[in-house]
Amino acid sequence: MSEATLRVEDHDAVRVVTVHRPDKLNALNSATIEALHRAFEQAAADETVRVVVLTGAGPKAFVAGADIAEMAGLRAAEGRDFALRGQAMMRCVETLPKPVIAMVNGFALGGGLELAMCCHLRIAAETARLGQPEVNLGLIPGFGGTQRLLRLAGRAATLELCLTGAPVDAGRALALGIVNRVVPADELRAQTMALAGQLANAAPLALRGVLDCVNVGGESAIGEGLAYEAAQFGLMFATEDMREGTRAFLERRPPVFSNR
Ligand code: COA
């Protein structure tokens, strides 16, 4: 069954989703794409989950791309359908109403970089390598690579990575703005879980508001984005967490948020 390609475990309010095909460097075949889509829908619906960490099994790869063996035999209409299914899963991740952190533990190539880019934050091991090597296969990125890299790192970096197909190391990815943080490989999990824990203790409705505003703003003119932000800002005043957060500040104590 498709679940076999994923491992899902909860650490308090942090759900860790691990793509688990280490013998294929966690390449995304159809079953894995479907399992990821379902896992993220479940994470969205589960009130006990406040943050999701996404990673790949084994010491070598986050995800080494879409499954080349599966793609090799596809015809044009099937290729398009494969892209649409991958894109739908990644859109589900991007629009999740709670933060998703990509813990990039190794190769993030092709669909792997695309998967990392639809997450809200990316922490990479120093040993990670990231790229869009599809042109080397006579292909182009199909899970949003040309679009999300463009928005994340701009035209120059997008054209360099997608035209040359050459991967960059974690340090260059940081300089280009593709990842948020680079850490020693042996500290990756601890540092990622520390960040996840911090977000898990924050006010969930406020985090959701930020995610919504950034998603809407990334796809609209500034006037529309500002209007949306003002509306969301106003909605926060109807939450108990806003009352608690402001009261706790004034009373010089840590806030206790209730997700209401
Ligand atoms: N799809 C399917 N299988 C993949 C894969 C992918 N994207 N990436 C790696 N694998 C498989 C290999 O075929 C190999 O399987 P096998 O042992 O059954 O032959 C296994 O994973 C290990 O990969 P291997 O190539 O032997 O490891 P390596 O250390 O020599 O090289 C990479 C690592 C990442 C440089 C290399 O695997 C690679 O270039 N992968 C493809 C990257 C890519 O083009 N991604 C975009 C796809 S659109």
Short mmCIF file of C-alpha atoms and ligand atoms in Angstrom, two decimals:
data_model
loop_
_atom_site.label_atom_id
_atom_site.label_comp_id
_atom_site.label_asym_id
_atom_site.label_seq_id
_atom_site.Cartn_x
_atom_site.Cartn_y
_atom_site.Cartn_z
CA MET A 1 0.00 0.00 0.00
CA SER A 2 1.07 3.57 -0.57
CA GLU A 3 1.49 4.29 3.15
CA ALA A 4 4.54 2.03 3.06
CA THR A 5 6.48 4.85 1.39
CA LEU A 6 5.81 7.25 4.25
CA ARG A 7 6.50 7.25 7.97
CA VAL A 8 4.39 9.50 10.17
CA GLU A 9 5.17 10.07 13.84
CA ASP A 10 4.04 12.65 16.38
CA HIS A 11 6.28 14.35 18.93
CA ASP A 12 3.79 16.24 21.06
CA ALA A 13 2.19 18.74 18.64
CA VAL A 14 4.88 18.29 15.97
CA ARG A 15 4.11 15.76 13.25
CA VAL A 16 7.15 14.39 11.43
CA VAL A 17 6.43 13.05 7.94
CA THR A 18 9.29 11.08 6.40
CA VAL A 19 9.39 10.03 2.74
CA HIS A 20 10.60 6.47 3.10
CA ARG A 21 12.10 4.94 -0.05
CA PRO A 22 15.77 5.13 0.97
CA ASP A 23 16.88 2.53 -1.61
CA LYS A 24 15.57 4.91 -4.33
CA LEU A 25 16.79 8.04 -2.56
CA ASN A 26 13.13 8.76 -1.66
CA ALA A 27 12.14 9.42 -5.27
CA LEU A 28 8.49 10.46 -5.65
CA ASN A 29 6.47 7.82 -7.48
CA SER A 30 2.69 8.11 -7.87
CA ALA A 31 2.01 6.12 -4.70
CA THR A 32 4.28 8.37 -2.64
CA ILE A 33 2.72 11.53 -4.09
CA GLU A 34 -0.73 10.21 -3.20
CA ALA A 35 0.38 9.18 0.30
CA LEU A 36 1.93 12.61 0.90
CA HIS A 37 -1.26 14.33 -0.27
CA ARG A 38 -3.33 12.26 2.11
CA ALA A 39 -0.88 12.72 4.99
CA PHE A 40 -0.99 16.52 4.62
CA GLU A 41 -4.79 16.56 4.40
CA GLN A 42 -4.86 14.57 7.63
CA ALA A 43 -2.34 16.91 9.28
CA ALA A 44 -4.49 19.89 8.27
CA ALA A 45 -7.61 18.35 9.79
CA ASP A 46 -5.98 17.10 13.02
CA GLU A 47 -6.33 19.73 15.76
CA THR A 48 -3.57 18.12 17.82
CA VAL A 49 -1.01 18.85 15.07
CA ARG A 50 0.40 22.37 15.24
CA VAL A 51 3.50 22.03 13.03
CA VAL A 52 4.65 19.54 10.39
CA VAL A 53 8.29 18.61 9.70
CA LEU A 54 8.90 16.97 6.33
CA THR A 55 12.07 14.99 5.62
CA GLY A 56 13.54 12.02 3.77
CA ALA A 57 14.72 8.66 5.12
CA GLY A 58 18.37 7.72 5.25
CA PRO A 59 21.58 9.73 5.42
CA LYS A 60 21.79 10.64 1.75
CA ALA A 61 18.65 12.19 0.35
CA PHE A 62 15.73 14.41 1.24
CA VAL A 63 14.09 13.49 -2.09
CA ALA A 64 16.14 12.86 -5.26
CA GLY A 65 13.28 13.84 -7.55
CA ALA A 66 10.24 12.45 -9.23
CA ASP A 67 10.62 8.75 -9.98
CA ILE A 68 12.52 8.58 -13.26
CA ALA A 69 11.71 4.89 -13.76
CA GLU A 70 7.99 5.63 -13.56
CA MET A 71 8.24 8.71 -15.80
CA ALA A 72 10.34 7.02 -18.47
CA GLY A 73 7.35 5.21 -20.00
CA LEU A 74 4.75 7.98 -19.84
CA ARG A 75 3.05 9.58 -22.85
CA ALA A 76 2.26 13.30 -23.11
CA ALA A 77 -1.19 13.20 -21.48
CA GLU A 78 0.08 10.94 -18.70
CA GLY A 79 3.06 13.24 -18.10
CA ARG A 80 0.72 16.19 -17.72
CA ASP A 81 -1.48 14.21 -15.34
CA PHE A 82 1.60 13.20 -13.29
CA ALA A 83 2.60 16.88 -13.06
CA LEU A 84 -0.93 17.91 -12.02
CA ARG A 85 -1.03 15.29 -9.26
CA GLY A 86 2.36 16.37 -7.94
CA GLN A 87 1.35 20.03 -8.14
CA ALA A 88 -1.95 19.39 -6.31
CA MET A 89 -0.11 17.64 -3.47
CA MET A 90 2.43 20.46 -3.21
CA ARG A 91 -0.30 23.11 -3.31
CA CYS A 92 -1.92 21.29 -0.38
CA VAL A 93 1.39 21.59 1.52
CA GLU A 94 1.84 25.25 0.58
CA THR A 95 -1.67 26.21 1.67
CA LEU A 96 -1.69 24.12 4.85
CA PRO A 97 -3.09 26.30 7.67
CA LYS A 98 -0.14 25.40 9.93
CA PRO A 99 3.61 25.73 9.40
CA VAL A 100 5.49 23.08 7.45
CA ILE A 101 9.28 22.89 7.83
CA ALA A 102 11.39 21.01 5.29
CA MET A 103 14.30 19.29 7.04
CA VAL A 104 16.61 18.92 4.04
CA ASN A 105 18.95 16.11 5.02
CA GLY A 106 20.67 15.48 1.66
CA PHE A 107 19.91 15.62 -2.06
CA ALA A 108 16.87 17.78 -2.86
CA LEU A 109 16.76 17.48 -6.62
CA GLY A 110 13.95 18.04 -9.11
CA GLY A 111 10.72 17.12 -7.36
CA GLY A 112 12.72 17.09 -4.12
CA LEU A 113 13.60 20.77 -4.37
CA GLU A 114 10.05 21.46 -5.53
CA LEU A 115 8.74 19.65 -2.45
CA ALA A 116 11.08 21.62 -0.17
CA MET A 117 10.03 24.89 -1.81
CA CYS A 118 6.32 24.38 -1.17
CA CYS A 119 7.11 24.09 2.55
CA HIS A 120 7.03 27.32 4.56
CA LEU A 121 10.55 27.09 5.98
CA ARG A 122 13.64 25.11 4.93
CA ILE A 123 16.54 24.03 7.14
CA ALA A 124 19.34 22.28 5.27
CA ALA A 125 22.25 20.15 6.41
CA GLU A 126 25.63 21.47 5.29
CA THR A 127 25.89 18.32 3.18
CA ALA A 128 22.67 18.94 1.24
CA ARG A 129 22.72 19.61 -2.49
CA LEU A 130 19.78 21.27 -4.20
CA GLY A 131 18.93 21.62 -7.85
CA GLN A 132 16.52 21.31 -10.77
CA PRO A 133 18.35 18.78 -12.99
CA GLU A 134 15.36 17.94 -15.24
CA VAL A 135 16.96 19.34 -18.40
CA ASN A 136 19.59 16.61 -18.12
CA LEU A 137 16.74 14.16 -18.74
CA GLY A 138 15.26 16.16 -21.61
CA LEU A 139 12.56 17.38 -19.24
CA ILE A 140 11.58 20.54 -17.40
CA PRO A 141 10.43 20.92 -13.78
CA GLY A 142 6.77 19.91 -13.54
CA PHE A 143 5.86 20.19 -9.86
CA GLY A 144 6.14 23.99 -9.70
CA GLY A 145 9.92 24.37 -9.89
CA THR A 146 10.00 27.12 -12.49
CA GLN A 147 7.29 29.03 -10.63
CA ARG A 148 8.19 28.67 -6.94
CA LEU A 149 11.94 29.09 -7.48
CA LEU A 150 11.17 32.25 -9.45
CA ARG A 151 9.14 33.64 -6.56
CA LEU A 152 11.61 32.46 -3.90
CA ALA A 153 14.97 33.32 -5.45
CA GLY A 154 14.23 35.42 -8.54
CA ARG A 155 14.81 35.11 -12.26
CA ALA A 156 18.60 34.88 -12.33
CA ALA A 157 18.82 31.98 -9.89
CA THR A 158 15.84 30.22 -11.46
CA LEU A 159 17.28 30.40 -14.94
CA GLU A 160 20.72 29.33 -13.70
CA LEU A 161 19.45 26.28 -11.83
CA CYS A 162 16.80 25.22 -14.36
CA LEU A 163 18.86 25.84 -17.52
CA THR A 164 22.14 24.30 -16.32
CA GLY A 165 20.60 21.51 -14.24
CA ALA A 166 23.63 21.81 -11.96
CA PRO A 167 22.96 21.47 -8.21
CA VAL A 168 24.15 24.03 -5.67
CA ASP A 169 25.52 23.26 -2.22
CA ALA A 170 23.69 24.31 0.93
CA GLY A 171 25.78 27.45 1.42
CA ARG A 172 24.96 28.74 -2.07
CA ALA A 173 21.30 27.82 -1.57
CA LEU A 174 21.34 29.97 1.57
CA ALA A 175 22.96 32.87 -0.29
CA LEU A 176 20.30 32.61 -3.01
CA GLY A 177 17.49 32.61 -0.43
CA ILE A 178 16.37 29.08 -1.29
CA VAL A 179 16.87 27.83 2.28
CA ASN A 180 16.40 29.68 5.55
CA ARG A 181 19.19 28.10 7.55
CA VAL A 182 22.16 25.75 7.09
CA VAL A 183 23.34 23.63 10.01
CA PRO A 184 25.87 20.82 10.56
CA ALA A 185 24.35 17.49 9.51
CA ASP A 186 24.56 16.07 13.04
CA GLU A 187 22.58 19.05 14.38
CA LEU A 188 19.89 19.08 11.69
CA ARG A 189 17.24 17.15 13.56
CA ALA A 190 17.74 18.87 16.91
CA GLN A 191 17.72 22.35 15.41
CA THR A 192 14.69 21.61 13.23
CA MET A 193 12.74 20.11 16.12
CA ALA A 194 13.66 23.08 18.32
CA LEU A 195 12.22 25.47 15.72
CA ALA A 196 9.16 23.25 15.29
CA GLY A 197 8.66 23.19 19.07
CA GLN A 198 8.88 26.97 19.21
CA LEU A 199 6.21 27.30 16.49
CA ALA A 200 4.06 24.66 18.20
CA ASN A 201 3.87 26.91 21.27
CA ALA A 202 2.92 30.02 19.28
CA ALA A 203 -0.66 31.18 18.74
CA PRO A 204 -2.00 28.86 16.00
CA LEU A 205 -4.56 31.33 14.63
CA ALA A 206 -1.90 34.03 14.32
CA LEU A 207 0.43 31.63 12.48
CA ARG A 208 -2.44 30.70 10.21
CA GLY A 209 -3.11 34.39 9.57
CA VAL A 210 0.51 34.95 8.55
CA LEU A 211 0.48 31.92 6.23
CA ASP A 212 -2.80 33.04 4.62
CA CYS A 213 -1.55 36.60 4.09
CA VAL A 214 1.75 35.49 2.57
CA ASN A 215 0.00 33.00 0.29
CA VAL A 216 -2.55 35.57 -0.86
CA GLY A 217 0.05 38.35 -1.14
CA GLY A 218 2.36 36.18 -3.21
CA GLU A 219 -0.33 35.89 -5.84
CA SER A 220 -1.87 39.37 -5.88
CA ALA A 221 -1.17 43.05 -6.41
CA ILE A 222 -0.01 44.94 -3.30
CA GLY A 223 -3.32 46.74 -2.81
CA GLU A 224 -5.23 43.50 -2.71
CA GLY A 225 -2.64 41.93 -0.39
CA LEU A 226 -2.75 44.88 2.00
CA ALA A 227 -6.56 44.78 2.10
CA TYR A 228 -6.42 41.07 2.89
CA GLU A 229 -3.83 41.68 5.62
CA ALA A 230 -5.98 44.39 7.23
CA ALA A 231 -8.99 42.07 7.23
CA GLN A 232 -6.97 39.24 8.78
CA PHE A 233 -5.47 41.65 11.33
CA GLY A 234 -8.99 42.67 12.33
CA LEU A 235 -10.06 39.03 12.70
CA MET A 236 -7.28 38.49 15.25
CA PHE A 237 -9.09 40.84 17.64
CA ALA A 238 -11.92 38.32 17.79
CA THR A 239 -9.58 35.61 19.13
CA GLU A 240 -8.97 34.67 22.76
CA ASP A 241 -5.32 34.17 21.90
CA MET A 242 -4.94 37.85 20.96
CA ARG A 243 -6.43 38.87 24.32
CA GLU A 244 -4.15 36.40 26.11
CA GLY A 245 -1.02 37.43 24.17
CA THR A 246 -1.47 41.16 24.79
CA ARG A 247 -2.53 40.65 28.44
CA ALA A 248 0.44 38.35 29.12
CA PHE A 249 2.81 40.98 27.71
CA LEU A 250 1.35 43.68 29.96
CA GLU A 251 1.43 41.34 32.99
CA ARG A 252 5.05 40.39 32.19
CA ARG A 253 4.35 36.65 31.99
CA PRO A 254 4.58 34.09 29.18
CA PRO A 255 1.32 33.65 27.23
CA VAL A 256 -0.65 30.41 27.21
CA PHE A 257 -2.43 30.10 23.87
CA SER A 258 -5.58 28.00 23.44
CA ASN A 259 -6.15 28.02 19.65
CA ARG A 260 -9.38 29.97 20.09
N1 COA B 1 14.03 8.35 -9.64
C1 COA B 1 14.13 7.03 -9.56
N2 COA B 1 15.16 6.41 -8.96
C2 COA B 1 16.13 7.18 -8.45
C3 COA B 1 16.10 8.58 -8.52
C4 COA B 1 14.98 9.17 -9.16
N3 COA B 1 14.83 10.49 -9.25
N4 COA B 1 17.22 9.07 -7.95
C5 COA B 1 17.91 8.01 -7.51
N5 COA B 1 17.27 6.86 -7.82
C6 COA B 1 17.68 5.49 -7.54
C7 COA B 1 18.78 5.01 -8.47
O1 COA B 1 18.24 4.58 -9.71
C8 COA B 1 19.38 3.91 -7.67
O2 COA B 1 18.54 2.78 -7.74
P1 COA B 1 19.17 1.30 -7.98
O3 COA B 1 20.08 1.09 -6.80
O4 COA B 1 17.99 0.40 -7.98
O5 COA B 1 19.91 1.37 -9.28
C9 COA B 1 19.27 4.43 -6.24
O6 COA B 1 18.26 5.42 -6.26
C10 COA B 1 20.55 5.08 -5.75
O7 COA B 1 20.91 6.12 -6.66
P2 COA B 1 22.37 6.21 -7.34
O8 COA B 1 22.22 7.01 -8.60
O9 COA B 1 22.98 4.87 -7.45
O10 COA B 1 23.14 7.06 -6.22
P3 COA B 1 24.42 7.98 -6.46
O11 COA B 1 24.95 8.30 -5.09
O12 COA B 1 25.35 7.40 -7.45
O13 COA B 1 23.83 9.34 -7.10
C11 COA B 1 22.26 11.15 -7.33
C12 COA B 1 22.95 10.16 -6.38
C13 COA B 1 21.19 11.89 -6.54
C14 COA B 1 23.29 12.16 -7.88
C15 COA B 1 21.64 10.36 -8.52
O14 COA B 1 20.84 9.31 -7.98
C16 COA B 1 20.74 11.19 -9.42
O15 COA B 1 21.24 11.96 -10.22
N6 COA B 1 19.42 11.00 -9.30
C17 COA B 1 18.46 11.63 -10.18
C18 COA B 1 18.28 13.08 -9.85
C19 COA B 1 17.31 13.72 -10.82
O16 COA B 1 17.57 13.85 -12.00
N7 COA B 1 16.16 14.14 -10.28
C20 COA B 1 15.16 14.80 -11.07
C21 COA B 1 14.18 13.84 -11.58
S1 COA B 1 12.95 14.69 -12.55
#
